Coordinates of N, CA, C and O in Angstrom, one line a residue:
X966 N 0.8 -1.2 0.0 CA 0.0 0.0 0.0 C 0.9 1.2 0.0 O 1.7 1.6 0.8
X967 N 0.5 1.9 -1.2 CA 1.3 2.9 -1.4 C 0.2 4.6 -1.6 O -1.0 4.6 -2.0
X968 N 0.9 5.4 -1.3 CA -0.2 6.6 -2.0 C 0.4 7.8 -0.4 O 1.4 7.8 0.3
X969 N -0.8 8.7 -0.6 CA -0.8 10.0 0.2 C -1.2 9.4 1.7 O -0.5 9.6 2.7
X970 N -2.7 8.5 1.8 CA -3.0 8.1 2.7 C -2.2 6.4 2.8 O -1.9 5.6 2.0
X971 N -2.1 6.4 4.4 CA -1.6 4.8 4.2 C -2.0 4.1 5.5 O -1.5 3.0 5.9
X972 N -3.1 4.9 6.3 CA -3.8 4.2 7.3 C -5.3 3.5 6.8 O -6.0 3.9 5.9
X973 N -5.6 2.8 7.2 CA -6.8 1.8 6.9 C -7.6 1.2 8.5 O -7.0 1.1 9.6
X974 N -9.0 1.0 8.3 CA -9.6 0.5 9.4 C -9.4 -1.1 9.2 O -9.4 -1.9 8.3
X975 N -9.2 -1.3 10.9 CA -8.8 -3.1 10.7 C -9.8 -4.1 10.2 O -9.6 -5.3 10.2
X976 N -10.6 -3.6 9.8 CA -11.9 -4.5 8.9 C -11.4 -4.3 7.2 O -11.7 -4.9 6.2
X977 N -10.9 -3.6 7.2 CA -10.9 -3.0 5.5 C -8.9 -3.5 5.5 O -8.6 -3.8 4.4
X978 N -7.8 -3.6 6.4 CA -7.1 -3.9 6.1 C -6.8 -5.4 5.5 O -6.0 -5.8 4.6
X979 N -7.6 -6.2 6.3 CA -7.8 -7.6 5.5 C -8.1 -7.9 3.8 O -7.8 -8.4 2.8
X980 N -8.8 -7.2 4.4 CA -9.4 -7.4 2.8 C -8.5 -6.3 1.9 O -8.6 -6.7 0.7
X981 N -7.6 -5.2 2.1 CA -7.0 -4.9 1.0 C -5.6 -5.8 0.7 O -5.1 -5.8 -0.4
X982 N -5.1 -6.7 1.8 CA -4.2 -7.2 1.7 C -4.8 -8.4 0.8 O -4.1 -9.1 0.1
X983 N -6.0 -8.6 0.9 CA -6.3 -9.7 0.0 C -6.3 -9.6 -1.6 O -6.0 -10.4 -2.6
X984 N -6.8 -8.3 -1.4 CA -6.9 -7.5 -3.3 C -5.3 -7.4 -3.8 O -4.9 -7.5 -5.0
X985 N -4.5 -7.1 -2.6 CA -2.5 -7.4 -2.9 C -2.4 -8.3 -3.7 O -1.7 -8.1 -4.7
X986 N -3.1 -9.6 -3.3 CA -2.4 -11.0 -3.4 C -3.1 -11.1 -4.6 O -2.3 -11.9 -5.2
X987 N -4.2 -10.9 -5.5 CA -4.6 -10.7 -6.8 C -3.3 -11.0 -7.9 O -2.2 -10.5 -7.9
X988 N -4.0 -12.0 -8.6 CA -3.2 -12.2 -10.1 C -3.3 -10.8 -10.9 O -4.5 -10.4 -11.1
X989 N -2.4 -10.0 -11.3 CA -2.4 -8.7 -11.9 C -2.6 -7.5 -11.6 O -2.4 -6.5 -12.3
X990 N -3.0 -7.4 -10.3 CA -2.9 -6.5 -9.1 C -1.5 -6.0 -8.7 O -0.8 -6.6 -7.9
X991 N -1.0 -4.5 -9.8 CA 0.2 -4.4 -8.8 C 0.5 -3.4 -8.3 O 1.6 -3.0 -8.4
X992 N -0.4 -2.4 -7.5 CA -0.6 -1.4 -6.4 C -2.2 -1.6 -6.2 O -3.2 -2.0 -6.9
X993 N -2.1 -1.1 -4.7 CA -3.3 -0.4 -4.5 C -2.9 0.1 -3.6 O -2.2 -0.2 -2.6
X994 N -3.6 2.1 -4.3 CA -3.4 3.2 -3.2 C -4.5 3.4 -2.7 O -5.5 3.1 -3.3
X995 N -4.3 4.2 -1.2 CA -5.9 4.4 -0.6 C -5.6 6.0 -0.7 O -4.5 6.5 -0.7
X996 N -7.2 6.8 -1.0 CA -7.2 8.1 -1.5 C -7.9 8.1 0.2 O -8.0 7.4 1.2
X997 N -8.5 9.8 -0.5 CA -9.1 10.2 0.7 C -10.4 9.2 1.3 O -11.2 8.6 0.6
X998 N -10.2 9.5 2.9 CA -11.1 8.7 4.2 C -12.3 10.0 4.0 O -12.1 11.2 3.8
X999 N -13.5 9.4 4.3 CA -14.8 10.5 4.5 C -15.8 10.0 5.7 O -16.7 9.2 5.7
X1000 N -15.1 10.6 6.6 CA -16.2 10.2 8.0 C -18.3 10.3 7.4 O -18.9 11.3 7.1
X1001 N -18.8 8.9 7.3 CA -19.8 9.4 6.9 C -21.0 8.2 7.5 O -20.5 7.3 8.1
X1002 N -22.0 8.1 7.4 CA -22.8 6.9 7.6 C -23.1 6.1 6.1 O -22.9 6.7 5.0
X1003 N -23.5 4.4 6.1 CA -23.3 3.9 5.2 C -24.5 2.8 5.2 O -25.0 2.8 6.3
X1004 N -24.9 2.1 4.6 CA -25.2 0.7 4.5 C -24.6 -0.4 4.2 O -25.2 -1.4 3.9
X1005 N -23.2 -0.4 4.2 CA -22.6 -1.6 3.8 C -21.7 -2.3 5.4 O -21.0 -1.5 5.9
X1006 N -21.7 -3.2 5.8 CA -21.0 -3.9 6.7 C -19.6 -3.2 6.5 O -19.3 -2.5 5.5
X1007 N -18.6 -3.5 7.8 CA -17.7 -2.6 7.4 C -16.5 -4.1 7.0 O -16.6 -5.2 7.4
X1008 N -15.4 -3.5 6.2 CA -14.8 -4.5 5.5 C -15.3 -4.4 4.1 O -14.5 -4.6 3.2
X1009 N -16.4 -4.2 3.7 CA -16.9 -4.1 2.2 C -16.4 -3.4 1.4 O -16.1 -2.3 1.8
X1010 N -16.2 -3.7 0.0 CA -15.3 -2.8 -1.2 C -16.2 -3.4 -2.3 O -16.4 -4.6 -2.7
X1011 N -16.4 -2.4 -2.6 CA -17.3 -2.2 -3.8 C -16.9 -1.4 -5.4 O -16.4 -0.3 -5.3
X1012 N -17.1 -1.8 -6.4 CA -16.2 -1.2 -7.6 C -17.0 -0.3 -8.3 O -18.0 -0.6 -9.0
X1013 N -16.3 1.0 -8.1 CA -17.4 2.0 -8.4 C -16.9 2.6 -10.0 O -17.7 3.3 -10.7
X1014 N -15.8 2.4 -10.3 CA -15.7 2.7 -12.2 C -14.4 2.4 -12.7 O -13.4 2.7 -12.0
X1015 N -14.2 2.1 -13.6 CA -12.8 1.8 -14.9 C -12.3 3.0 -15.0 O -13.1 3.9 -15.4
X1016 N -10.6 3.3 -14.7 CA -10.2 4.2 -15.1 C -9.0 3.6 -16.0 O -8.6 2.5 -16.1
X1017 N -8.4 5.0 -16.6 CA -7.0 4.5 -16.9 C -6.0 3.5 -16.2 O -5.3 4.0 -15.3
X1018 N -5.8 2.4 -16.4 CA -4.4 1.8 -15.7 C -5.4 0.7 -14.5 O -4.8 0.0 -13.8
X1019 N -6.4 0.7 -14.4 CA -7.1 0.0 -13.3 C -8.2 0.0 -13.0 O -8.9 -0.4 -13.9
X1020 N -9.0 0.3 -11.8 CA -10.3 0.2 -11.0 C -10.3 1.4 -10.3 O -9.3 1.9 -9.9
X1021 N -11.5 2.0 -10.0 CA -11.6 2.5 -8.3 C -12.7 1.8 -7.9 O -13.6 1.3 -8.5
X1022 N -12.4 1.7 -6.4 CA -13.5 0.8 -5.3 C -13.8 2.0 -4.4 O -13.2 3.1 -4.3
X1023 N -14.7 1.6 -3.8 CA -14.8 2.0 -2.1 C -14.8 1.2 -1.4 O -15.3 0.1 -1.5
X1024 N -14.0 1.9 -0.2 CA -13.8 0.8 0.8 C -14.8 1.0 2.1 O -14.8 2.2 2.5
X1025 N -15.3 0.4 2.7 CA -16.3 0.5 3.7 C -15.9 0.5 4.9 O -15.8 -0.7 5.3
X1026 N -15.7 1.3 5.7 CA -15.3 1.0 7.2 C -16.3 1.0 8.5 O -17.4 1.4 8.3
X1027 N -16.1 0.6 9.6 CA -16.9 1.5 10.6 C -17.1 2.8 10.4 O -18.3 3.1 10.2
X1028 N -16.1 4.0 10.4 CA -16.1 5.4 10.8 C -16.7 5.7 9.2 O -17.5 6.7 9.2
X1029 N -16.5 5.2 8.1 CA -17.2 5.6 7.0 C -16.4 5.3 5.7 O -15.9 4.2 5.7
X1030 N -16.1 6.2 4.5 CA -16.1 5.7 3.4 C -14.6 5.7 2.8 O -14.0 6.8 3.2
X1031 N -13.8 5.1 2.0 CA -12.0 5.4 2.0 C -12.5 4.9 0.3 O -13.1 3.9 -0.2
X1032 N -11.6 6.4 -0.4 CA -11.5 5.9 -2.0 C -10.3 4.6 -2.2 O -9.4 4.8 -1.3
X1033 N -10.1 3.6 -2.9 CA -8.9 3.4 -3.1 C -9.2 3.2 -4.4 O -10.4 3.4 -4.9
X1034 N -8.0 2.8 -5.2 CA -7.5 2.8 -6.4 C -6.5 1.6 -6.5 O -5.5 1.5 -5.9
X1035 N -6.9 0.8 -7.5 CA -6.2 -0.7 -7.8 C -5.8 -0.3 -9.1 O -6.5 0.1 -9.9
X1036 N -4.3 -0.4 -9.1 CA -3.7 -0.4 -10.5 C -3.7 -2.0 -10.8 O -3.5 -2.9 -10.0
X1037 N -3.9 -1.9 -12.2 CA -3.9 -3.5 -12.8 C -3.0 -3.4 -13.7 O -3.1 -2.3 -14.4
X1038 N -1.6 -4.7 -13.9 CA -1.2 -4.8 -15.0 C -0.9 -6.3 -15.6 O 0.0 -6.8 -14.9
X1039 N -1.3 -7.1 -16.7 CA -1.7 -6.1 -17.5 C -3.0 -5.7 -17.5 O -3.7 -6.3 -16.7
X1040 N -3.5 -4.7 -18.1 CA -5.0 -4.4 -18.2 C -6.1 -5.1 -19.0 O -7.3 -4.7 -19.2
X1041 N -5.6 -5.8 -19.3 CA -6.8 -6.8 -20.1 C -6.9 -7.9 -19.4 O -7.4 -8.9 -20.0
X1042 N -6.5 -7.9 -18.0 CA -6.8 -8.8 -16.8 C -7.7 -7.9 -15.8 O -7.9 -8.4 -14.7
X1043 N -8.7 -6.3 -16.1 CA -9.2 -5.9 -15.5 C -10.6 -6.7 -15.1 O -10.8 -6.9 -13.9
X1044 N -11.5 -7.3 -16.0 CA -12.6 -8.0 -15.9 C -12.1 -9.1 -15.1 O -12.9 -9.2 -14.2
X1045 N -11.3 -9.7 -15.0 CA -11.1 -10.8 -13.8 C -10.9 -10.2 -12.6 O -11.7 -10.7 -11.7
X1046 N -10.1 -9.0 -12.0 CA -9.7 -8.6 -10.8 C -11.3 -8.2 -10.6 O -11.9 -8.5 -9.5
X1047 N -12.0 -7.6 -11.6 CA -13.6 -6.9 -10.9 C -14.7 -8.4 -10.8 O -15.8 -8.4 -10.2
X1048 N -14.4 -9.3 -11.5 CA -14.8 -10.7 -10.9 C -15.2 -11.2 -9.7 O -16.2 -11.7 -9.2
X1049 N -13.5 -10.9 -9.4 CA -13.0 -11.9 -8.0 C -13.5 -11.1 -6.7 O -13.7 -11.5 -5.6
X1050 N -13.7 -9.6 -7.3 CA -14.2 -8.5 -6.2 C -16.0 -9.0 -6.6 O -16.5 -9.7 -5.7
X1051 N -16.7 -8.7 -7.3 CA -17.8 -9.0 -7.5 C -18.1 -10.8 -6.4 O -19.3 -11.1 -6.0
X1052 N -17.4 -11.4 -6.2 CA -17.6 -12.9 -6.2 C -17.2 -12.8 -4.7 O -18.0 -13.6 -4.0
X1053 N -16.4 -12.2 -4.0 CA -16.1 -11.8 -2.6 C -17.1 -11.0 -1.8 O -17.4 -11.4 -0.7
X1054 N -17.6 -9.7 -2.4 CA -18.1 -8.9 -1.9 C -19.8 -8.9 -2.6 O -20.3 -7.9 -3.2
X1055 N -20.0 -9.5 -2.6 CA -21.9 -10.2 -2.6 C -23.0 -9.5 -1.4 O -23.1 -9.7 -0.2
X1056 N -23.6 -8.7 -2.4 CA -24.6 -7.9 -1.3 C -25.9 -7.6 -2.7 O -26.9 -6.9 -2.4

């Protein structure tokens, strides 16, 4: 875990160390934390759009909502890494 921010809630650090160990996963940065209320269990990441070079998710915590950003390479392994996230995080 690399980037500006580099703290995480201990529900959400499991699980990004899990998105690490991903076939073609090779960063993920966490952006900005937003103290907020949610409906998702905390630990949840959810994939909110395709950008250049990768994914963004949200990550779900207790205290509230953390952008991150999964670079993929190569990128024509994106549909699998949003798969394996789809297939994990079932709601």
């Amino acid at each position: 875990m690399k980037g500006r921010h580099t703290s995480s809630d201990k529900h959400l650090k499991n699980n990004i160390l899990w998105i690490e160990k991903l076939a073609s996963v090779q960063k993920v940065v966490l952006g900005i934390s937003e103290a907020c209320r949610h409906k998702y269990p905390p630990g949840h990441i959810r994939f909110k759009s395709d950008i250049d070079g990768g994914i963004k998710v949200n990550g779900y915590s207790g205290t509230g909502v953390i952008d991150i950003f999964i670079k993929i390479d190569p990128i024509s392994n994106r549909e699998c890494v949003k798969a394996a996230l789809a297939d994990r995080f079932k709601i």
